Short mmCIF file of C-alpha atoms in Angstrom, two decimals:
data_model
loop_
_atom_site.label_atom_id
_atom_site.label_comp_id
_atom_site.label_asym_id
_atom_site.label_seq_id
_atom_site.Cartn_x
_atom_site.Cartn_y
_atom_site.Cartn_z
CA MET C 330 -18.73 25.28 -13.49
CA GLU C 331 -20.16 23.35 -16.45
CA ASN C 332 -19.61 20.02 -14.68
CA PHE C 333 -21.30 21.44 -11.58
CA PHE C 334 -24.55 22.09 -13.51
CA ASP C 335 -24.30 18.79 -15.42
CA LYS C 336 -24.82 16.98 -12.14
CA TYR C 337 -28.15 18.73 -11.55
CA ILE C 338 -29.27 18.34 -15.17
CA HIS C 339 -28.67 14.59 -14.89
CA SER C 340 -30.62 14.47 -11.60
CA ILE C 341 -33.59 16.23 -13.24
CA GLU C 342 -33.50 13.86 -16.22
CA ARG C 343 -33.66 10.88 -13.87
CA ILE C 344 -36.62 12.12 -11.86
CA GLU C 345 -39.64 9.83 -12.17
CA PRO C 346 -42.83 11.95 -12.05
CA ILE C 347 -44.82 8.89 -10.90
CA LYS C 348 -43.48 7.18 -7.77
CA TYR C 349 -44.26 3.53 -7.12
CA THR C 350 -44.32 2.74 -3.42
CA GLY C 351 -44.67 -0.28 -1.19
CA SER C 352 -44.19 -1.20 2.45
CA VAL C 353 -41.95 -3.60 4.37
CA ILE C 354 -43.70 -6.81 5.43
CA GLY C 355 -40.73 -8.69 6.86
CA VAL C 356 -36.99 -8.84 7.46
CA LYS C 357 -35.36 -12.28 7.32
CA GLY C 358 -31.61 -12.21 7.86
CA LEU C 359 -30.08 -10.44 4.87
CA MET C 360 -33.40 -10.21 3.04
CA ILE C 361 -35.99 -7.44 3.29
CA GLU C 362 -39.46 -8.30 1.94
CA SER C 363 -42.00 -5.71 0.94
CA LYS C 364 -45.45 -5.64 -0.61
CA GLY C 365 -44.74 -3.62 -3.73
CA PRO C 366 -43.52 -1.36 -5.19
CA ARG C 367 -43.77 -2.14 -8.89
CA SER C 368 -40.12 -2.68 -9.87
CA VAL C 369 -37.67 -4.75 -11.90
CA ILE C 370 -34.70 -6.89 -10.87
CA GLY C 371 -31.70 -4.67 -10.16
CA GLU C 372 -33.78 -1.53 -9.55
CA ILE C 373 -32.68 0.79 -6.75
CA CYS C 374 -35.25 1.56 -4.05
CA THR C 375 -35.19 3.78 -0.98
CA ILE C 376 -36.44 2.44 2.36
CA HIS C 377 -37.55 5.25 4.69
CA ILE C 378 -36.98 4.54 8.40
CA PRO C 379 -39.09 6.97 10.48
CA SER C 380 -37.89 5.67 13.87
CA ILE C 381 -34.40 7.07 13.26
CA GLN C 382 -35.43 9.65 10.65
CA SER C 383 -33.19 8.13 8.03
CA SER C 384 -33.29 6.11 4.82
CA VAL C 385 -31.24 3.38 3.19
CA LEU C 386 -30.74 2.38 -0.43
CA ALA C 387 -31.68 -1.19 -1.36
CA GLU C 388 -31.62 -3.23 -4.56
CA VAL C 389 -34.34 -5.51 -5.86
CA VAL C 390 -32.92 -9.05 -6.01
CA GLY C 391 -36.11 -11.14 -6.24
CA LEU C 392 -39.79 -10.96 -7.20
CA GLU C 393 -42.64 -13.30 -6.30
CA ASP C 394 -46.30 -12.33 -6.96
CA SER C 395 -46.66 -8.91 -5.31
CA SER C 396 -43.76 -9.57 -2.93
CA VAL C 397 -40.47 -7.77 -3.63
CA ARG C 398 -37.19 -8.99 -2.11
CA LEU C 399 -34.55 -6.36 -1.46
CA MET C 400 -31.03 -6.21 -0.05
CA ALA C 401 -29.84 -3.01 1.62
CA TYR C 402 -26.59 -1.21 0.79
CA GLY C 403 -26.21 -0.10 4.39
CA GLU C 404 -27.27 -0.94 7.94
CA THR C 405 -30.77 -2.40 8.34
CA LYS C 406 -30.96 -1.06 11.90
CA GLY C 407 -34.37 0.49 12.61
CA ILE C 408 -36.24 -1.12 9.70
CA GLU C 409 -39.64 -2.35 10.83
CA VAL C 410 -42.83 -3.68 9.29
CA GLY C 411 -44.63 -0.83 7.54
CA CYS C 412 -41.57 1.19 6.48
CA GLU C 413 -42.21 2.87 3.14
CA VAL C 414 -40.30 1.53 0.09
CA VAL C 415 -40.02 3.91 -2.89
CA ALA C 416 -38.84 2.68 -6.30
CA SER C 417 -36.43 4.97 -8.17
CA GLY C 418 -37.26 3.77 -11.67
CA HIS C 419 -33.63 3.08 -12.58
CA VAL C 420 -30.85 0.59 -11.91
CA LEU C 421 -27.51 1.45 -10.29
CA GLU C 422 -25.49 3.97 -12.30
CA VAL C 423 -21.88 5.01 -11.73
CA PRO C 424 -20.54 8.59 -11.87
CA VAL C 425 -17.55 8.64 -14.21
CA GLY C 426 -15.00 11.18 -15.43
CA LEU C 427 -11.47 12.46 -14.87
CA SER C 428 -12.62 13.91 -11.53
CA LEU C 429 -12.50 10.34 -10.17
CA LEU C 430 -8.70 10.19 -10.45
CA GLY C 431 -7.09 10.13 -7.02
CA ARG C 432 -10.44 9.41 -5.34
CA VAL C 433 -11.85 6.53 -3.30
CA ILE C 434 -15.55 5.71 -3.76
CA ASP C 435 -17.99 3.14 -2.38
CA ALA C 436 -20.27 0.58 -4.04
CA THR C 437 -22.82 3.22 -5.05
CA GLY C 438 -20.24 5.61 -6.53
CA LYS C 439 -20.29 8.04 -3.60
CA PRO C 440 -17.07 9.54 -2.14
CA TYR C 441 -15.46 7.38 0.53
CA ASP C 442 -12.39 9.49 1.24
CA GLY C 443 -13.80 12.69 2.78
CA LYS C 444 -12.39 14.85 -0.02
CA GLY C 445 -15.69 16.41 -1.00
CA GLU C 446 -18.25 15.83 -3.69
CA ILE C 447 -17.43 14.36 -7.10
CA PHE C 448 -18.73 16.18 -10.18
CA PRO C 449 -18.91 13.49 -12.88
CA GLU C 450 -18.76 13.96 -16.65
CA ALA C 451 -21.28 11.18 -17.28
CA TYR C 452 -23.02 8.18 -15.73
CA TYR C 453 -22.44 4.56 -16.76
CA PRO C 454 -24.68 1.60 -15.87
CA ALA C 455 -23.05 -0.71 -13.34
CA LEU C 456 -24.43 -3.75 -15.19
CA ALA C 457 -23.46 -3.93 -18.86
CA SER C 458 -22.85 -6.50 -21.58
CA PRO C 459 -19.32 -7.48 -22.71
CA PRO C 460 -18.05 -5.96 -25.99
CA ASN C 461 -19.10 -7.68 -29.20
CA PRO C 462 -16.38 -10.28 -29.88
CA MET C 463 -16.32 -9.24 -33.55
CA GLU C 464 -15.49 -5.65 -32.55
CA ARG C 465 -12.61 -6.43 -30.19
CA LYS C 466 -9.21 -5.24 -31.39
CA PRO C 467 -6.55 -7.98 -31.55
CA ILE C 468 -4.00 -7.99 -28.72
CA ASP C 469 -0.64 -7.35 -30.38
CA LYS C 470 1.07 -4.85 -28.08
CA ARG C 471 2.91 -5.42 -24.83
CA ILE C 472 2.03 -3.61 -21.61
CA VAL C 473 4.69 -3.00 -18.96
CA THR C 474 3.94 -3.93 -15.35
CA GLY C 475 7.32 -2.93 -13.89
CA VAL C 476 7.65 -6.41 -12.34
CA ARG C 477 10.68 -8.11 -13.91
CA ALA C 478 9.43 -11.67 -13.48
CA ILE C 479 6.20 -10.81 -15.34
CA ASP C 480 7.64 -8.53 -18.04
CA GLY C 481 10.52 -10.91 -18.70
CA ILE C 482 8.98 -14.39 -18.51
CA LEU C 483 5.17 -13.92 -18.41
CA THR C 484 4.84 -11.02 -20.84
CA VAL C 485 1.37 -9.41 -20.80
CA GLY C 486 -0.45 -7.87 -23.77
CA LYS C 487 -2.61 -4.72 -23.68
CA GLY C 488 -6.14 -5.97 -23.10
CA GLN C 489 -5.11 -9.33 -21.64
CA ARG C 490 -6.82 -10.68 -18.51
CA LEU C 491 -4.86 -12.67 -15.93
CA GLY C 492 -5.61 -14.24 -12.58
CA ILE C 493 -3.28 -14.08 -9.57
CA PHE C 494 -3.89 -17.27 -7.57
CA ALA C 495 -2.61 -17.71 -4.02
CA GLY C 496 -3.51 -18.57 -0.47
CA SER C 497 -3.79 -15.90 2.21
CA GLY C 498 -0.69 -13.91 3.12
CA VAL C 499 1.45 -14.92 0.12
CA GLY C 500 1.68 -11.47 -1.50
CA LYS C 501 -1.27 -10.90 -3.84
CA SER C 502 -2.00 -7.33 -2.72
CA THR C 503 1.68 -6.43 -2.68
CA LEU C 504 2.10 -7.67 -6.26
CA LEU C 505 -0.93 -5.60 -7.33
CA SER C 506 0.53 -2.50 -5.70
CA MET C 507 3.84 -3.00 -7.54
CA ILE C 508 1.95 -3.16 -10.83
CA ALA C 509 -0.17 -0.10 -9.96
CA ARG C 510 2.90 2.03 -9.23
CA ASN C 511 5.06 0.89 -12.14
CA THR C 512 2.77 0.13 -15.08
CA ASN C 513 2.82 2.27 -18.23
CA ALA C 514 -0.99 2.11 -18.54
CA ASP C 515 -2.78 5.46 -18.70
CA ILE C 516 -5.08 4.90 -15.71
CA ASN C 517 -5.43 2.39 -12.86
CA VAL C 518 -8.86 1.29 -11.65
CA ILE C 519 -8.59 -0.73 -8.43
CA GLY C 520 -11.39 -2.65 -6.75
CA LEU C 521 -10.87 -3.71 -3.13
CA ILE C 522 -13.74 -6.14 -2.64
CA GLY C 523 -14.25 -7.68 0.80
CA GLU C 524 -10.94 -6.39 2.16
CA ARG C 525 -10.30 -5.93 5.87
CA GLY C 526 -10.90 -2.34 6.92
CA ARG C 527 -7.31 -1.99 8.13
CA GLU C 528 -5.91 -3.05 4.76
CA VAL C 529 -7.65 -0.29 2.80
CA MET C 530 -5.57 2.57 4.24
CA ASP C 531 -2.49 0.35 4.27
CA PHE C 532 -2.92 -0.26 0.53
CA ILE C 533 -3.49 3.44 -0.23
CA LYS C 534 -0.73 4.91 1.95
CA ARG C 535 1.92 2.20 2.08
CA ASP C 536 1.47 0.11 -1.06
CA LEU C 537 0.02 2.51 -3.65
CA GLY C 538 1.61 5.74 -2.46
CA GLU C 539 0.88 9.31 -3.49
CA GLU C 540 2.22 8.90 -7.05
CA GLY C 541 0.21 5.75 -7.66
CA LEU C 542 -2.98 7.29 -6.25
CA LYS C 543 -2.80 10.32 -8.60
CA ARG C 544 -3.61 8.19 -11.63
CA SER C 545 -5.84 5.67 -9.90
CA VAL C 546 -9.50 5.27 -8.97
CA LEU C 547 -10.28 3.04 -5.97
CA VAL C 548 -13.61 1.35 -5.33
CA VAL C 549 -13.90 -0.04 -1.81
CA ALA C 550 -16.37 -2.43 -0.18
CA THR C 551 -14.94 -3.82 3.06
CA SER C 552 -15.72 -7.25 4.50
CA ASP C 553 -18.11 -5.82 7.13
CA GLN C 554 -20.40 -4.27 4.51
CA PRO C 555 -23.55 -6.03 3.25
CA SER C 556 -23.07 -8.69 0.58
CA ILE C 557 -24.95 -6.61 -2.01
CA SER C 558 -22.40 -3.80 -1.53
CA ARG C 559 -19.49 -6.18 -2.09
CA LEU C 560 -21.21 -7.61 -5.14
CA ARG C 561 -22.08 -4.27 -6.73
CA ALA C 562 -18.64 -2.78 -5.99
CA ALA C 563 -17.27 -5.31 -8.48
CA TYR C 564 -19.60 -4.04 -11.19
CA VAL C 565 -18.92 -0.40 -10.32
CA THR C 566 -15.15 -1.02 -10.65
CA THR C 567 -15.63 -2.62 -14.06
CA ALA C 568 -17.99 0.16 -15.26
CA ILE C 569 -15.43 2.86 -14.41
CA ALA C 570 -12.74 0.96 -16.34
CA GLU C 571 -15.15 0.65 -19.29
CA TYR C 572 -15.69 4.41 -19.33
CA PHE C 573 -11.98 5.18 -19.57
CA ARG C 574 -11.56 2.46 -22.22
CA ASP C 575 -14.31 4.10 -24.26
CA GLN C 576 -12.29 7.34 -24.11
CA GLY C 577 -9.48 5.51 -25.95
CA LYS C 578 -7.33 4.94 -22.84
CA ASP C 579 -5.23 1.91 -21.94
CA VAL C 580 -6.62 0.99 -18.51
CA MET C 581 -5.07 -1.27 -15.89
CA LEU C 582 -7.83 -2.90 -13.83
CA MET C 583 -6.82 -4.55 -10.56
CA PHE C 584 -9.48 -6.53 -8.75
CA ASP C 585 -8.93 -7.95 -5.25
CA SER C 586 -10.58 -10.40 -5.03
CA VAL C 587 -12.86 -12.52 -7.23
CA THR C 588 -13.28 -15.05 -4.42
CA ARG C 589 -14.94 -12.49 -2.13
CA PHE C 590 -17.18 -11.40 -5.02
CA ALA C 591 -18.24 -15.05 -5.35
CA HIS C 592 -18.79 -15.29 -1.58
CA ALA C 593 -21.09 -12.24 -1.73
CA GLN C 594 -23.20 -13.78 -4.49
CA ARG C 595 -23.31 -17.08 -2.59
CA GLU C 596 -24.78 -15.27 0.42
CA ILE C 597 -27.37 -13.52 -1.76
CA GLY C 598 -28.21 -16.67 -3.73
CA LEU C 599 -28.76 -18.78 -0.64
CA ALA C 600 -30.83 -16.00 0.98
CA THR C 601 -33.12 -15.83 -2.08
CA GLY C 602 -33.69 -19.59 -2.03
CA GLU C 603 -31.20 -20.88 -4.61
CA PRO C 604 -30.07 -24.47 -4.03
CA PRO C 605 -26.38 -24.92 -3.17
CA ALA C 606 -24.35 -26.71 -5.84
CA GLN C 607 -20.54 -27.06 -5.88
CA ARG C 608 -19.10 -26.62 -2.36
CA GLY C 609 -22.12 -24.58 -1.31
CA TYR C 610 -21.99 -22.15 -4.25
CA PRO C 611 -25.36 -21.70 -6.00
CA PRO C 612 -25.52 -21.91 -9.85
CA SER C 613 -25.83 -18.11 -10.18
CA VAL C 614 -22.19 -17.67 -9.06
CA PHE C 615 -20.88 -19.64 -12.03
CA ASP C 616 -23.22 -17.77 -14.37
CA MET C 617 -22.11 -14.34 -13.12
CA LEU C 618 -18.34 -14.90 -13.14
CA PRO C 619 -17.80 -15.07 -16.93
CA LYS C 620 -20.27 -12.21 -17.48
CA LEU C 621 -18.15 -10.01 -15.19
CA LEU C 622 -14.73 -11.16 -16.44
CA GLU C 623 -15.63 -10.89 -20.14
CA ARG C 624 -16.47 -7.18 -19.80
CA THR C 625 -12.75 -6.36 -19.69
CA GLY C 626 -10.24 -6.74 -22.53
CA THR C 627 -10.23 -4.71 -25.74
CA ASN C 628 -13.00 -3.04 -27.71
CA ASP C 629 -12.87 -0.84 -30.82
CA LYS C 630 -11.68 2.21 -28.81
CA GLY C 631 -9.22 1.18 -26.09
CA SER C 632 -8.16 -1.62 -23.77
CA ILE C 633 -8.58 -2.88 -20.22
CA THR C 634 -5.71 -5.04 -19.03
CA ALA C 635 -7.03 -6.84 -15.96
CA PHE C 636 -5.44 -8.64 -13.02
CA TYR C 637 -7.91 -10.56 -10.84
CA THR C 638 -6.75 -12.06 -7.56
CA VAL C 639 -8.21 -15.40 -6.48
CA LEU C 640 -7.91 -16.48 -2.85
CA VAL C 641 -7.24 -20.20 -3.11
CA ASP C 642 -8.71 -21.88 -0.03
CA GLY C 643 -6.18 -24.26 1.47
CA ASP C 644 -3.91 -23.70 -1.58
CA ASP C 645 -6.30 -25.93 -3.56
CA MET C 646 -5.98 -24.79 -7.19
CA ASP C 647 -8.86 -27.05 -8.24
CA GLU C 648 -11.53 -25.55 -5.99
CA PRO C 649 -14.61 -24.38 -8.00
CA ILE C 650 -13.98 -20.62 -8.15
CA ALA C 651 -10.29 -20.96 -9.03
CA ASP C 652 -11.11 -23.56 -11.69
CA LYS C 653 -13.85 -21.41 -13.27
CA VAL C 654 -11.73 -18.23 -13.30
CA ARG C 655 -8.65 -20.01 -14.67
CA GLY C 656 -10.72 -21.38 -17.55
CA THR C 657 -12.15 -17.94 -18.39
CA LEU C 658 -9.04 -15.74 -18.29
CA ASP C 659 -6.07 -15.41 -20.67
CA GLY C 660 -3.48 -16.68 -18.23
CA HIS C 661 -2.73 -17.23 -14.57
CA ILE C 662 0.04 -16.28 -12.15
CA VAL C 663 0.40 -18.71 -9.25
CA LEU C 664 2.02 -17.55 -6.01
CA GLN C 665 3.59 -20.33 -3.94
CA ARG C 666 3.70 -20.28 -0.14
CA SER C 667 6.97 -22.26 -0.17
CA LEU C 668 8.68 -19.50 -2.20
CA ALA C 669 7.36 -16.82 0.15
CA ALA C 670 8.72 -18.81 3.09
CA ARG C 671 12.18 -18.61 1.49
CA GLN C 672 11.79 -14.81 1.16
CA HIS C 673 11.54 -15.14 -2.63
CA TYR C 674 9.36 -12.16 -3.60
CA PRO C 675 7.29 -11.89 -5.67
CA ALA C 676 6.59 -15.56 -4.92
CA ILE C 677 5.66 -16.46 -8.52
CA ASP C 678 5.87 -20.15 -9.43
CA MET C 679 7.14 -19.95 -13.02
CA LEU C 680 6.44 -23.60 -13.80
CA THR C 681 2.71 -23.43 -13.06
CA SER C 682 2.15 -19.83 -14.24
CA ILE C 683 1.34 -19.05 -17.85
CA SER C 684 0.52 -16.03 -20.02
CA ARG C 685 -1.37 -17.33 -23.03
CA LEU C 686 -0.50 -14.30 -25.16
CA SER C 687 3.16 -13.84 -24.19
CA LYS C 688 4.49 -15.29 -27.44
CA ARG C 689 2.22 -13.01 -29.46
CA VAL C 690 3.64 -9.84 -27.87
CA SER C 691 7.30 -10.90 -27.55
CA GLY C 692 10.09 -10.74 -30.12
CA THR C 693 11.79 -13.81 -31.59
CA CYS C 694 15.01 -13.51 -29.57
CA THR C 695 13.06 -12.74 -26.39
CA LYS C 696 11.02 -15.93 -26.83
CA LYS C 697 14.22 -17.97 -27.26
CA ALA C 698 15.73 -16.42 -24.11
CA VAL C 699 12.55 -17.12 -22.10
CA GLN C 700 12.45 -20.71 -23.34
CA ARG C 701 16.05 -21.27 -22.20
CA VAL C 702 15.49 -19.76 -18.74
CA ARG C 703 12.23 -21.73 -18.27
CA ARG C 704 14.09 -24.91 -19.16
CA TRP C 705 16.74 -24.22 -16.51
CA ILE C 706 14.02 -23.62 -13.91
CA SER C 707 12.25 -26.87 -14.89
CA VAL C 708 15.39 -29.03 -14.86
CA TYR C 709 16.57 -27.66 -11.51
CA SER C 710 13.10 -28.16 -9.96
CA GLU C 711 12.99 -31.80 -11.12
CA GLN C 712 16.37 -32.56 -9.59
CA GLU C 713 16.26 -30.20 -6.58
CA GLU C 714 15.90 -32.90 -3.93
CA MET C 715 18.87 -34.88 -5.30
CA ILE C 716 20.99 -31.73 -5.62
CA ASN C 717 20.25 -30.53 -2.07
CA ALA C 718 20.83 -34.02 -0.64
CA GLY C 719 24.22 -34.21 -2.35
CA VAL C 720 23.20 -37.33 -4.31
CA TYR C 721 23.74 -35.76 -7.72
CA GLN C 722 27.33 -35.86 -8.93
CA LYS C 723 28.35 -32.96 -11.12
CA GLY C 724 29.30 -34.08 -14.62
CA SER C 725 26.59 -36.76 -14.82
CA SER C 726 24.37 -34.60 -17.06
CA PRO C 727 25.44 -31.44 -18.95
CA GLU C 728 21.82 -30.16 -18.85
CA ILE C 729 21.57 -30.48 -15.07
CA ASP C 730 25.02 -28.95 -14.64
CA GLU C 731 23.94 -25.96 -16.72
CA ALA C 732 20.77 -25.55 -14.63
CA ILE C 733 22.82 -25.67 -11.39
CA ASP C 734 25.36 -23.14 -12.71
CA HIS C 735 22.62 -20.64 -13.60
CA HIS C 736 20.30 -21.28 -10.65
CA GLN C 737 21.52 -18.39 -8.47
CA ALA C 738 21.39 -15.92 -11.38
CA VAL C 739 17.85 -17.04 -12.26
CA GLU C 740 16.73 -16.55 -8.65
CA GLU C 741 18.19 -13.03 -8.59
CA PHE C 742 16.43 -12.20 -11.86
CA LEU C 743 13.04 -13.38 -10.57
CA CYS C 744 13.29 -11.61 -7.20
CA GLN C 745 12.50 -7.90 -6.86
CA GLU C 746 12.19 -5.47 -3.97
CA GLU C 747 8.69 -4.12 -3.43
CA ASN C 748 9.64 -0.48 -4.10
CA CYS C 749 11.99 -1.20 -7.01
CA HIS C 750 10.90 0.14 -10.42
CA ILE C 751 12.41 -1.73 -13.38
CA THR C 752 11.95 -0.54 -16.96
CA ILE C 753 11.31 -2.91 -19.85
CA GLU C 754 14.75 -2.02 -21.25
CA ASP C 755 16.46 -3.08 -18.00
CA THR C 756 14.36 -6.25 -17.85
CA LEU C 757 15.24 -7.38 -21.38
CA LYS C 758 18.93 -6.48 -20.94
CA SER C 759 19.02 -8.60 -17.76
CA LEU C 760 17.20 -11.43 -19.55
CA SER C 761 19.72 -11.26 -22.41
CA GLU C 762 22.70 -11.40 -20.02
CA LEU C 763 21.14 -14.25 -18.06
CA SER C 764 20.26 -16.44 -21.06
CA GLY C 765 23.29 -15.60 -23.21
CA ILE C 766 20.98 -14.74 -26.14
CA GLU C 767 21.31 -11.23 -27.54
CA ILE C 768 18.00 -9.36 -27.65
CA PRO C 769 18.04 -6.52 -30.22
CA GLU C 770 16.72 -3.09 -29.25
CA ALA C 771 13.93 -3.46 -31.83
CA GLU C 772 12.28 -5.94 -29.41
CA TYR C 773 12.10 -3.32 -26.65
CA SER C 774 9.13 -1.64 -28.35
CA GLU C 775 5.40 -2.15 -27.60
CA SER C 776 4.98 -4.31 -30.72
CA PRO C 777 8.20 -6.37 -30.89
CA ALA C 778 6.74 -9.43 -32.59
#
């Protein structure tokens, strides 16, 4: 009952006794122009549409003299010259609290799942600054993803941020769902940004499942929604994760995908008159990416471990968005189409993937075992064409012979069924058997190093 009244108290506190109003003077593509109201960049306004007796929320994205440029969060159908525009006096805020668990919300924080109203414990601003770097806790504990290839070879620390890079249809969403179901993080916050409408229910019902949904919050902005909705959904996802981190929780943030977030800002930037720069992306895209990505990680209360998917156009790892994200994050997992074609799932390319903090959160014997297995993978990859063609004669090189002898076992270790849950104990035992290096039980803990 207390939460019920908190909602109304917050609404009263946010009421602006003086309303600034304006009127629509033009609609150009994605952009709505109005004369007035007095407002600031990022402020939420309401556009009243008398012809259909409705209204739509819009955000201020540009100002020029007395002209205000807005982008609507919903359909612009029915908007005409003269429609009243009312400023709210505040920027977008996100309802947060434990009541969000198991729920699906939209870019404005409203329920998207038909399960009734959400009674939040507090409101967080969608746009916020990253934690002070001097107040971030060091990353010295391992987090479990339940994916053997990651926990064994690409060990992830609590508060680390990694990118999952792949072309379309190689298994990014499936890998995220495996992590969401199997991780030992306290809470999952999942952002589906620019996804196909069909894939949303598929992800919830088939990939995430009932158990995964119970401890997850989903923020959804599908590809058919306005670009401002897709853009702001990214910030809403991050704000929710920040709230739970501030409660001392270890949060797993999964963001699919950064590329569609960048596409949304490109559409907005070009519509507001920004000049295109690298491959048609305006400069604002490359300014916004690090500001969004740096908000995750650790602070002085808790941690946000983040996985960001990047849709690599044409499998080009050097395209601008992939290059910028890779340089900002603490590691990258590359999914290869050739591995997926061989039914090797998850299709992680171990030679081009790296976790920059894996050595910091792994024990001494574990690091030696990983080094040995990585070497076998590297040697076999270098000689694979000769081996498959029958050119290589066994006995010519002891190192190559060893890589060939262990190749099948390495492949079995790296492959995992989608619905298979593997504990960290099972992963390290398998790694020990594979490498021939004994890993003591002391290294099974969160802080093995």
